XYZ file of C-alpha atoms in Angstrom:
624
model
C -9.453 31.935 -32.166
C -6.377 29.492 -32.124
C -7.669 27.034 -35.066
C -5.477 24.026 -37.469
C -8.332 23.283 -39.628
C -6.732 19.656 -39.824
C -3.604 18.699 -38.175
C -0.763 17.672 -40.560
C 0.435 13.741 -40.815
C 3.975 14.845 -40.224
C 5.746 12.879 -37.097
C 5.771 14.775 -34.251
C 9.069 16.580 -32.912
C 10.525 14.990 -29.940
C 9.875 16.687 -26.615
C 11.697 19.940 -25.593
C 13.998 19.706 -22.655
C 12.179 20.225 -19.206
C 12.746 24.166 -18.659
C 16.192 24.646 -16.059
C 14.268 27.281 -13.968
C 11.337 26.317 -11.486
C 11.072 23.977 -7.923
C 13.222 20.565 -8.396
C 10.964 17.538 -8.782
C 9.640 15.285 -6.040
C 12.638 13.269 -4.601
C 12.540 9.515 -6.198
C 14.056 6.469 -5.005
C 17.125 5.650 -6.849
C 16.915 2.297 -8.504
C 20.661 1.968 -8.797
C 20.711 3.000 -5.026
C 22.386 0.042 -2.616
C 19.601 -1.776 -0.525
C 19.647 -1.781 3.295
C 20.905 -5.188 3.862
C 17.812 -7.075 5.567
C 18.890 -8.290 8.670
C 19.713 -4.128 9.355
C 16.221 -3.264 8.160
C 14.333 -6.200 10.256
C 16.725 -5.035 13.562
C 15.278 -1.470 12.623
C 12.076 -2.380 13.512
C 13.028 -3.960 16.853
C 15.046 -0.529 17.305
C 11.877 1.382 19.017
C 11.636 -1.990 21.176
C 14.792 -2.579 22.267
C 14.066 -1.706 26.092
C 10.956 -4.283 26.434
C 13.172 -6.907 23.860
C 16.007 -7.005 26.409
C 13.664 -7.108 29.151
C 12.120 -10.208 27.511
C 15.421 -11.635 26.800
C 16.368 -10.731 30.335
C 13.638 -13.276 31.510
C 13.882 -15.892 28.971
C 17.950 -16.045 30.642
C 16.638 -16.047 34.000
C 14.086 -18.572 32.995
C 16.996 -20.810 31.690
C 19.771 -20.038 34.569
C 16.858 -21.402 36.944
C 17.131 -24.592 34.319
C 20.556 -24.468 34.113
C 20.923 -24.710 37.880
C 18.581 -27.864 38.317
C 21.518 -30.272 36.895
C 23.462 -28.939 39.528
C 20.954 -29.323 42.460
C 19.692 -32.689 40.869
C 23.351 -34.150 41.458
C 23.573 -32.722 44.881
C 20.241 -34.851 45.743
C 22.023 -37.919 43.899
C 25.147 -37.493 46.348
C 23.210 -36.898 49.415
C 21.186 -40.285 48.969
C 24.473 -42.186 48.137
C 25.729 -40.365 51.519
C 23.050 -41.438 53.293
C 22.428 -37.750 54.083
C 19.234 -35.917 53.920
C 18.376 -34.391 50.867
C 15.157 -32.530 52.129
C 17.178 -29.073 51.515
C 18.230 -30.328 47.985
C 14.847 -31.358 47.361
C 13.318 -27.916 48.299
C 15.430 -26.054 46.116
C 14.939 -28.366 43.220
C 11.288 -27.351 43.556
C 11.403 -23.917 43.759
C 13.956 -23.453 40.520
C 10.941 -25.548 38.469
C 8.460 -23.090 39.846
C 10.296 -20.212 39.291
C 11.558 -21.264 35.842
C 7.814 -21.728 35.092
C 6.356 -18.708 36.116
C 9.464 -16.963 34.671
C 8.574 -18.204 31.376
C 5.172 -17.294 31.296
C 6.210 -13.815 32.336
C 8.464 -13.758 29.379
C 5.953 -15.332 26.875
C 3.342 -12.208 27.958
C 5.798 -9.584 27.309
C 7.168 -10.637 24.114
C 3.953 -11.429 22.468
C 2.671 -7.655 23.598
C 5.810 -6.444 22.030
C 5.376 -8.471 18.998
C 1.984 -7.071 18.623
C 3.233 -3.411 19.272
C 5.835 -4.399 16.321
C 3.390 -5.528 13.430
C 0.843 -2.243 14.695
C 3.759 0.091 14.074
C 4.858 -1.708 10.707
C 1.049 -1.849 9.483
C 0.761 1.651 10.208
C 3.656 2.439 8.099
C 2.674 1.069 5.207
C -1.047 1.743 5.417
C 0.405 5.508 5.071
C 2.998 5.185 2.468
C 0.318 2.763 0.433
C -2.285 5.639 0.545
C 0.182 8.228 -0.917
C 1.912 5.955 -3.496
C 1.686 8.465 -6.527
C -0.248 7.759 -8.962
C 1.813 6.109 -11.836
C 3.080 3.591 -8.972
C -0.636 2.847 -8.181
C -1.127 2.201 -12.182
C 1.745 -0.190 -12.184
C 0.960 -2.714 -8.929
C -2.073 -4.742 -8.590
C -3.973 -3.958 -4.985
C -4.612 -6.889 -4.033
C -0.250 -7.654 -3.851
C 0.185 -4.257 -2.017
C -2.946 -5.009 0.451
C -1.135 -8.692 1.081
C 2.322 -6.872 2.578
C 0.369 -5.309 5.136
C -1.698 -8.182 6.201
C 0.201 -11.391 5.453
C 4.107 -9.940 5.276
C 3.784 -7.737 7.986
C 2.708 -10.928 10.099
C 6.089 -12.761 9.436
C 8.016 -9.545 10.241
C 6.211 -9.357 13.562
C 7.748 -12.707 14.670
C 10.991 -12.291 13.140
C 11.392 -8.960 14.639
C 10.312 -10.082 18.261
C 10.283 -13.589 18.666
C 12.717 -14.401 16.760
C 15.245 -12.362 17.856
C 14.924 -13.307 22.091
C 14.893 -16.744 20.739
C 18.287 -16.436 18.896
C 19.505 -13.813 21.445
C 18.116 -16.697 24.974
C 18.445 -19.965 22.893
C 22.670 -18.899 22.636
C 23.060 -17.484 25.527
C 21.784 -20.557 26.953
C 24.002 -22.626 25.254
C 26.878 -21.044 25.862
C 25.935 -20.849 29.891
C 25.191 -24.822 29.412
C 28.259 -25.775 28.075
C 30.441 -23.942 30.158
C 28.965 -25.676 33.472
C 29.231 -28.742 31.323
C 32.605 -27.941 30.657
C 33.006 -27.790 34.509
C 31.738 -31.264 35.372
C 33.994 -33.026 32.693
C 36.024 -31.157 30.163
C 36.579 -34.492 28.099
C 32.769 -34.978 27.671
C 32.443 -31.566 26.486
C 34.652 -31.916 24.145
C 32.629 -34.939 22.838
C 29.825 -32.873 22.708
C 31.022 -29.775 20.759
C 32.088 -31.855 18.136
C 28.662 -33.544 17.373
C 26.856 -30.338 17.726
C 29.563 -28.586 15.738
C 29.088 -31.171 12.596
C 24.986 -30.934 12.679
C 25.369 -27.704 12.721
C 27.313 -26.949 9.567
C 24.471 -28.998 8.188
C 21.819 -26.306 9.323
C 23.843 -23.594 7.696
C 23.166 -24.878 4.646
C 19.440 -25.520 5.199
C 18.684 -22.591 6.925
C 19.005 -19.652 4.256
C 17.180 -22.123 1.854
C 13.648 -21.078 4.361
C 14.292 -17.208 3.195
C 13.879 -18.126 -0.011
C 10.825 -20.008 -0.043
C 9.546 -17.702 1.976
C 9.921 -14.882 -0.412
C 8.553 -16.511 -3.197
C 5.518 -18.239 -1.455
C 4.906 -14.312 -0.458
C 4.706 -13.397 -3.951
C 2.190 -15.784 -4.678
C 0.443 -14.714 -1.625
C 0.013 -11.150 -3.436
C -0.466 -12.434 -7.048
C -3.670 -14.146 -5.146
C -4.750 -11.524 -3.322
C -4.492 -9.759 -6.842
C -6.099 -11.900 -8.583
C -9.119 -11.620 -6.186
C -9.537 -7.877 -6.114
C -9.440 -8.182 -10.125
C -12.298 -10.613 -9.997
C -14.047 -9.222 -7.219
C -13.699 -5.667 -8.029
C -15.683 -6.093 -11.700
C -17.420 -8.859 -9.888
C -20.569 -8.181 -12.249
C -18.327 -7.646 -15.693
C -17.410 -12.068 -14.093
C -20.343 -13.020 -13.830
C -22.259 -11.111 -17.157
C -19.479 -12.784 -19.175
C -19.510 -16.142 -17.606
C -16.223 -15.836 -16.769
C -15.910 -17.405 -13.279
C -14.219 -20.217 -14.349
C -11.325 -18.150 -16.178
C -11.188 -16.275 -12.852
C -11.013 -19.190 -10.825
C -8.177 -20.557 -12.776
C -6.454 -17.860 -12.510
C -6.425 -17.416 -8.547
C -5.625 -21.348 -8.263
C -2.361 -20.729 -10.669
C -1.363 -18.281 -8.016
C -2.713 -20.641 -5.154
C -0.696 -23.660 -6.593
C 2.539 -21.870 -6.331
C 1.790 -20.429 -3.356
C 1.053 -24.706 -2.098
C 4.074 -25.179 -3.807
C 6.937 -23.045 -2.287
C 5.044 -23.461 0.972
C 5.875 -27.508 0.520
C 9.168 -26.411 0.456
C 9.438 -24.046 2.964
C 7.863 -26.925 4.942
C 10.235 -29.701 3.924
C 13.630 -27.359 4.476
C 11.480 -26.439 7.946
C 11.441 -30.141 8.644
C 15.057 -30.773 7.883
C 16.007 -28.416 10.568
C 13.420 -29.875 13.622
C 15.369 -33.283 12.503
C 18.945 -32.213 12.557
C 17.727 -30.377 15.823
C 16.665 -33.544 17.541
C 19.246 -35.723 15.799
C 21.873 -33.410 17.526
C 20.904 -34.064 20.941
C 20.194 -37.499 20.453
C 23.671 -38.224 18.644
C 25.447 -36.102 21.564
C 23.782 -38.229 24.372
C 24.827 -41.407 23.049
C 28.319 -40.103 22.350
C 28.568 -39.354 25.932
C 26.696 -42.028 27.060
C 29.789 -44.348 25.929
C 32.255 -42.048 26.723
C 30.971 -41.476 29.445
C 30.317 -45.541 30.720
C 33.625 -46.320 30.042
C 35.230 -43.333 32.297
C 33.092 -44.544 34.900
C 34.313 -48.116 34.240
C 37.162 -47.384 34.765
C 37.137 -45.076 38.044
C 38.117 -41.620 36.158
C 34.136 -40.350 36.132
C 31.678 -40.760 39.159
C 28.268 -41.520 38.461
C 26.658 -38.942 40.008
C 28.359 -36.381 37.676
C 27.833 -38.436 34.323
C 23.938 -38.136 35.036
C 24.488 -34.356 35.967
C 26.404 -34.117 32.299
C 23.706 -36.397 30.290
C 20.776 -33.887 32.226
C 22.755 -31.469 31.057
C 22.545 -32.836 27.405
C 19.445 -33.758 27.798
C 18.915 -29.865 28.666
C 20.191 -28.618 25.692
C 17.760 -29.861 23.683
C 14.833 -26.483 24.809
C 17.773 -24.247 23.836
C 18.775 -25.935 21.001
C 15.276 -26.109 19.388
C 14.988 -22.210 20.486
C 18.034 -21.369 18.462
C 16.898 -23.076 16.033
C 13.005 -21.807 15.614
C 14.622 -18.386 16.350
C 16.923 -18.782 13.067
C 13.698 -20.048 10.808
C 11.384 -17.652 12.068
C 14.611 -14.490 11.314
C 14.817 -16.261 7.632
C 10.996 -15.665 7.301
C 10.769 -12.358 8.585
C 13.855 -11.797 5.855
C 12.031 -13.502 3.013
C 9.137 -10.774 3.824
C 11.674 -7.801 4.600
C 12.665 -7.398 0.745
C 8.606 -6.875 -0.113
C 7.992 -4.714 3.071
C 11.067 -2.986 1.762
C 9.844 -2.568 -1.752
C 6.732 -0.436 -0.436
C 9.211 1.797 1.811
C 11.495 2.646 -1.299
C 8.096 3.459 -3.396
C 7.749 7.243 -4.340
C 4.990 8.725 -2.613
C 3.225 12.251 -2.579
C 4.848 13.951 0.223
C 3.189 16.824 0.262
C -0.614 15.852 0.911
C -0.891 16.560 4.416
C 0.053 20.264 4.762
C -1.134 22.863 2.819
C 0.746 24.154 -0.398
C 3.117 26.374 -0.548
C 2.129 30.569 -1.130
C 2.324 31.398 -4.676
C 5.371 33.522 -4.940
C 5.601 36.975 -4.909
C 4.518 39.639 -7.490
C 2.528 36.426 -8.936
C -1.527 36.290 -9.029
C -2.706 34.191 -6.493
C -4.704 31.114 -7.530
C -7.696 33.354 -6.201
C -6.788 36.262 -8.114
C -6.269 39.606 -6.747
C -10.095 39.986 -6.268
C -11.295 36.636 -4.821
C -12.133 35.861 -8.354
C -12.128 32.420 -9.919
C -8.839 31.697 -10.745
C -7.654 31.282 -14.491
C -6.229 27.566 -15.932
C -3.425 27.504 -18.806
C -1.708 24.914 -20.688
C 1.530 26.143 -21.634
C 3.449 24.075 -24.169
C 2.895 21.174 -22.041
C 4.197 17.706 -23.358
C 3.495 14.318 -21.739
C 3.975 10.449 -22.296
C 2.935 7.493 -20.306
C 6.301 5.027 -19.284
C 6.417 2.726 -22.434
C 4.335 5.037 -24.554
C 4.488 7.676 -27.247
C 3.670 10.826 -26.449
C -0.172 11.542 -24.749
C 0.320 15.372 -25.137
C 2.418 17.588 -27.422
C 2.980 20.716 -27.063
C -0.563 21.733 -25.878
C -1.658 25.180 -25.130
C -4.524 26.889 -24.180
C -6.416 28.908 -21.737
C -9.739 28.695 -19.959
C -10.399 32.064 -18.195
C -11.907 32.364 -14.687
C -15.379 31.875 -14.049
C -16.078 30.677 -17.499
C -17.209 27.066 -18.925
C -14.393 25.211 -21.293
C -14.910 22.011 -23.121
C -12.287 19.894 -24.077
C -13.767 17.467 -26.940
C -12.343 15.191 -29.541
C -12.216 10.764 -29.941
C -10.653 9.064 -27.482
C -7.058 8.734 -26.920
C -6.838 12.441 -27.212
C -5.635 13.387 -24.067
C -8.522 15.210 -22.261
C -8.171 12.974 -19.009
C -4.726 13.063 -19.503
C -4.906 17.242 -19.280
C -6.953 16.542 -16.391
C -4.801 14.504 -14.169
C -1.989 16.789 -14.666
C -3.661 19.576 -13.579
C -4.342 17.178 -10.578
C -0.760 16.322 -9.819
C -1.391 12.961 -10.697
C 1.668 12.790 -12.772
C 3.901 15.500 -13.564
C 4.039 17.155 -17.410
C 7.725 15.672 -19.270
C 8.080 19.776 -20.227
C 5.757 22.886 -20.057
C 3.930 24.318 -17.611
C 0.211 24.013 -15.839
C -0.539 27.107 -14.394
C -3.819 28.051 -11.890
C -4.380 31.153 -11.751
C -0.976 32.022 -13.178
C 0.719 30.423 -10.799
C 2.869 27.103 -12.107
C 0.976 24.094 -9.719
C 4.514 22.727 -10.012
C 5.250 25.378 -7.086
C 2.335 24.358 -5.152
C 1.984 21.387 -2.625
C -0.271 18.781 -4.107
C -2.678 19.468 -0.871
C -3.036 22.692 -1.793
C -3.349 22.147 -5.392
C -6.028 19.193 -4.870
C -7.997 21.691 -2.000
C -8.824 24.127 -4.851
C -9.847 21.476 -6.964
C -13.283 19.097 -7.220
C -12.642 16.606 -9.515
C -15.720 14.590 -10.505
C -14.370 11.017 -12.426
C -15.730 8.996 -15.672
C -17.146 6.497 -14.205
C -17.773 8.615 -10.701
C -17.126 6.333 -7.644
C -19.107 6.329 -4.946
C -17.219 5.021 -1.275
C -18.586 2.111 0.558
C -20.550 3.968 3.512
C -23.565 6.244 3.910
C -25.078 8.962 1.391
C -24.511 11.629 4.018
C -20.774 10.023 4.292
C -19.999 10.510 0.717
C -21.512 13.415 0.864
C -19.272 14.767 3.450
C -16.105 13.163 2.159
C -14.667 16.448 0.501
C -16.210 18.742 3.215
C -17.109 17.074 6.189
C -17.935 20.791 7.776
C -20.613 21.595 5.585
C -24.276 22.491 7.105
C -27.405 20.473 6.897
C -28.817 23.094 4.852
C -25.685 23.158 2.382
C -26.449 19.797 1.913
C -30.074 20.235 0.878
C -29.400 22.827 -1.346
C -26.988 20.853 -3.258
C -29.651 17.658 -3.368
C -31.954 19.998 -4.992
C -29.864 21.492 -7.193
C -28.559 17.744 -8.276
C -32.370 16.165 -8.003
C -30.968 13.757 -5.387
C -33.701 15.332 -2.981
C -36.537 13.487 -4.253
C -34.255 9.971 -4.202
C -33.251 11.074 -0.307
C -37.124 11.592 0.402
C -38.169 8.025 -0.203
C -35.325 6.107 1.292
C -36.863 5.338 4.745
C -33.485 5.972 6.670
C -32.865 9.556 4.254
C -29.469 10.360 4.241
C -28.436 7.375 6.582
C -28.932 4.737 4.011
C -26.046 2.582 2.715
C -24.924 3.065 -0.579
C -23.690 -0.871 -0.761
C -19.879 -1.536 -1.528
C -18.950 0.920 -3.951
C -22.232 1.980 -4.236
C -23.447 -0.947 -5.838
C -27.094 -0.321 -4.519
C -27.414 2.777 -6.713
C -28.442 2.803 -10.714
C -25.237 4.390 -12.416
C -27.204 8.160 -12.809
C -27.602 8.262 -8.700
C -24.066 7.158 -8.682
C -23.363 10.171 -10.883
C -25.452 12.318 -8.941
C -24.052 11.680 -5.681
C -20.293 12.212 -7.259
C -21.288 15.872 -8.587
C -23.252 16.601 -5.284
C -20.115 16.190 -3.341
C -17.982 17.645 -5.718
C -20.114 20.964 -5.598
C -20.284 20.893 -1.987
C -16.609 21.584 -1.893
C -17.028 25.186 -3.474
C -14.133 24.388 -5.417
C -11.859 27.632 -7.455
C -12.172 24.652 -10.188
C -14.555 22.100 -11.148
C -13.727 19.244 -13.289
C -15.892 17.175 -15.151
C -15.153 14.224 -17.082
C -17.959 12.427 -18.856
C -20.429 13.785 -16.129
C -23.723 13.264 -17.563
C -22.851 9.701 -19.704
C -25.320 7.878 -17.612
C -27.955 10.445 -16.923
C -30.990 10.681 -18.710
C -32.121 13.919 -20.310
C -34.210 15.670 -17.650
C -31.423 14.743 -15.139
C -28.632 16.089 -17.502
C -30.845 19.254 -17.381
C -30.407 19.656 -14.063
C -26.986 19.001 -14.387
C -26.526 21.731 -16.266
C -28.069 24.076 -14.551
C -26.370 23.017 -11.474
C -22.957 23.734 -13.584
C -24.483 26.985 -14.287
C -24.892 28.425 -10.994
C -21.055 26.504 -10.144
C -19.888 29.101 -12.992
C -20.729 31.950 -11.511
C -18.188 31.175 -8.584
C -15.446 28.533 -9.845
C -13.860 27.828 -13.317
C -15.591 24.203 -14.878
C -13.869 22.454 -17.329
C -15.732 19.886 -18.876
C -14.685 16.369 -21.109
C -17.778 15.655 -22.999
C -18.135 13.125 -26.131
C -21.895 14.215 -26.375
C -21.809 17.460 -27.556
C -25.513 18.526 -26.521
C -23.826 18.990 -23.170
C -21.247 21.511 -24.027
C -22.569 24.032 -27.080
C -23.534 26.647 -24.773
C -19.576 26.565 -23.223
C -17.897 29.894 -22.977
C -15.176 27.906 -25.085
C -14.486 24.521 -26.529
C -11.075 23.471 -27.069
C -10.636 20.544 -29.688
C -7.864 17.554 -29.267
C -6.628 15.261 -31.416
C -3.562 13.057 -31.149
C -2.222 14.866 -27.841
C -2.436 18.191 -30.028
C -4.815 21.289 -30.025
C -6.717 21.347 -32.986
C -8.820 24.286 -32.841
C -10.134 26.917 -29.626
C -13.769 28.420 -30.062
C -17.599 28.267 -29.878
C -19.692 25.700 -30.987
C -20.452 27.676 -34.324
C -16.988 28.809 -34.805
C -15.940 25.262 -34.928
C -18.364 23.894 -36.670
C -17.051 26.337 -39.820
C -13.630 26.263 -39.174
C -12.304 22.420 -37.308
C -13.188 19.778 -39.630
C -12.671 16.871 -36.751
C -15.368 19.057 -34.642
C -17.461 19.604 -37.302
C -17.686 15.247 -38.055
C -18.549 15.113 -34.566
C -21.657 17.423 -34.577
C -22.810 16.122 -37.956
C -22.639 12.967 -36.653
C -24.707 13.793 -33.353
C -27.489 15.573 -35.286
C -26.015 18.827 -34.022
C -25.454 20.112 -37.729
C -26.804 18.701 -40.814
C -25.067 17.580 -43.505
C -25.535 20.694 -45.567
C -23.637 22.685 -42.933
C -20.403 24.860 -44.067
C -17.985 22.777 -44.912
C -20.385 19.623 -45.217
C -19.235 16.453 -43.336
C -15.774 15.513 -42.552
């Protein structure tokens, strides 16, 4: 028996250095690393498009050559009139330019909104995946309702930045460019005239423009701080209410929702500043020309016909202008949601849950041992903290043989979940080794380390969806009569039996239409239905009552006899009869042994007993 009577009061050593040997960690993004500038990332996602894009852009250019042409035709009808010359043909052609310009447009409008679509799909998809395999201690750092927001509400402004945006920067100069070089064709002078009011609002925009980005970004971030503060409230939506705390709540979102108003406003007013320098360009260029342009035809060097060919041409400018320029706000949106789109893609996730692990290495015992037997699970001199915290494990050791019940007990704070989720992969121990079977799991893929594993939680969650969904959520190959068996065995059978739609009944969101013991039930049912190597058990009876917990253990009985149960247990009723108890205090081992064993030798274990009427007072030792 490994025993410490009482641990000492002495500080702790530091840590040992992680071992050199064994499988480098899971690659991390570097902090320190240079970002992908945005406008690179959002052209990335138009990358896969780029065929359909230029198709799109393709039209949009056709669309406006058809409007560039018009001008053109327009002054031929003005010259045929003044002729006295039929303009029929003129005419004709006139018309069919507007039609095709129309229908040109609407073509163009249908692809790039299926593209757009295709965009936000592919984007949504990404992060849906990345977001389910964030690890663990990125999960326990970012509210969900902020993560949930970049796929729904960020992902949105990426869409039209990434499609829309870009044909309407890509046609709207393009267009310009075609406009004023026919313009520059019909009257160089005028042109000039031109550029130089457009040039001067223009420098104005520049500084406008990147303002958008900005309030963009940070009306985003409220966006998620609201969506967080509703899946807090929401999510312990009956802790609200039992508290009367729906005001507190309530303030809370509208904090968020305030400053989410707010740097809307200003998105909004910068927004607004660019429609009116838009407008103010076009209508500040006509009148330019409009007097140059009067007094050249005053004075004989200008014909009429071609200053109202040049003013329709101004005139024109004004769809490609205002395309430009909704192209440019809608690129400094997208880029305002790029950076948190971009945070999520830098995130470490668990890259290795969607294969199978990796073979333990040769000479070593497989997880299964050499017989099919259930495999082994040590603790070697493992040592853990939490980011900001002192130490949740040091230096632990010890061993729960296969097939055989262990216990880990002792007050809270003592690291028993902590052991758990580490033998999870759920974080990774600072130094020392978790070994199944005698295998390190550090070798292993987390899929494979996780397949071998039922894990059944505190405060066992139970998924939005049907009984026989849950119950298939580990296993969803498992027979009808598997299923039975394991109702029986977990007294679910008789709850089944009186539901009128049996195993089709829905549990209610998070299984809110089940008392906590059928919660607990259901969590252990499909937990033994994956005939784990290992079955974990973390507070699994703390809501059952005592012919229930019975059951329970008997079901964990029969679960010995073919996998290796460890148990977390603050009432010790439920784990006397253990093959082996292991006592923690602090992060540290305190004492390994049987009920009795401890009771004579661990004076933390034996307070506990005393204290649940498991030993009286007068036992060896007395009370702690």
């Amino acid at each position: 028996m490994t025993t410490a009577s009482e641990t000492p009061t002495a500080t702790p050593p530091a840590p040992p250095e992680p071992p050199a040997e064994g499988p480098p960690p899971d690659p991390a993004p570097d902090p320190a690393a240079p970002q992908r500038a945005p406008l690179r990332v959002l052209l990335g996602y138009a990358r896969p498009h780029r065929a359909v894009l230029v198709l799109t852009l393709l039209l949009a250019l056709a669309a406006s050559g058809s409007g560039l042409v018009q001008p053109l035709v327009a002054q031929s009808v003005l010259e045929a009139l003044a002729d006295g010359e039929s303009a029929l043909g003129p005419v004709l052609w006139l018309a069919a330019l507007v039609v095709a310009g129309a229908a040109l447009t609407g073509l163009q409008s249908w692809w790039q909104q299926r593209t757009a679509e295709r965009v936000v799909r592919q984007v949504r998809r990404d992060l849906v995946f990345r977001l389910i395999r964030l690890r663990v201690p990125e999960l326990d750092r970012r509210p969900p309702g902020d993560l949930i927001a970049r796929v729904t509400s960020d992902s949105t402004l990426l869409q039209n930045a990434a499609t829309e945006g870009l044909v309407n920067v890509a046609s709207g100069a393009l267009t310009i460019g075609g406009a004023l070089l026919l313009m520059g064709l019909v009257h160089a002078g005028l042109l000039a005239v031109t550029l130089a009011v457009l040039l001067s609002v223009a420098a104005v925009m520049l500084l406008v423009l990147p303002r958008i980005r900005q309030a963009v970004a940070r009306a985003q971030e409220s966006v998620g701080a609201v969506g967080a503060a509703l899946d807090r409230a929401l999510g312990a939506a009956r802790t609200v209410k039992a508290n009367g705390a729906e005001a507190r709540e309530t303030a809370t979102a509208d904090e968020a929702i305030g400053e989410a108003y707010r740097a809307g406003l200003l998105g909004a007013r910068y927004g607004a500043w660019v429609r009116v320098l838009s407008g103010v360009s076009i209508q500040a260029a006509f009148l330019a020309v409009l007097g140059v342009g009067g007094a050249l035809v005053a004075s004989g060097d200008l014909g009429t016909p071609a200053l109202i060919a040049f003013l329709l041409y101004v005139f024109y400018l004004a769809s490609p202008i205002a395309s430009l320029v909704a192209g440019l706000a809608l690129l400094q949106q997208g880029l305002g949601a790029v950076g948190r789109i971009e945070q999520v893609r830098n995130m470490p996730i668990e890259e290795d849950v969607d294969h199978a692990g990796t073979a333990a290495p040769a000479g070593t015992q497989g997880a299964q041992g050499a017989q099919g037997a259930p495999p082994s699970v040590e603790f070697d001199d493992v040592w853990f903290s939490y980011p900001g915290r002192g130490p949740a494990l040091s230096g632990v050791s010890w061993t729960a043989p296969g097939g055989t019940r262990t216990a880990l007990v002792g007050l809270s704070g003592g690291g028993k979940s902590t052991s758990f989720a580490l033998l999870q992969r759920f974080y990774e121990p600072t130094a020392g080794r978790v070994l199944l079977g005698g295998t390190d799991i550090a070798t292993l893929g987390r899929a494979e380390v996780r397949r071998r594993i039922a894990y059944v939680e505190q405060d066992a969650p139970v998924l939005a969806g049907t009984i026989e969904d849950n119950l298939r959520y580990a296993a969803p190959d498992v027979t009808a009569d598997e299923i039975a068996e394991t109702l029986r065995l977990t007294r679910l059978d008789s709850l089944v039996d009186r539901l009128p739609e049996g195993l089709a009944t829905q549990v209610g969101n998070r299984g809110d239409a089940l008392s906590g013991g059928e919660r607990q039930r259901l969590a252990i049912a499909r937990a033994l239905l994956r005939r784990p190597d290992v079955l974990l058990l973390d507070e699994a009876t703390a809501q059952l009552d005592a012919r229930n917990e019975q059951a329970l253990r008997e079901a964990v009985d029969q679960a010995s006899r073919r996998c290796t149960v460890l148990l977390i247990a603050h009432r010790l009723s439920t784990v006397t009869d253990a093959d082996q108890i292991v006592v923690l205090e602090h992060g540290r081992v305190r004492g390994v042994g049987g009920h009795r064993e401890l009771v004579e030798a661990d004076g933390l274990y034996r307070e506990l007993a005393t204290s649940q009427l498991l030993v009286g007072d007068d036992a060896p030792g007395g009370a702690a």
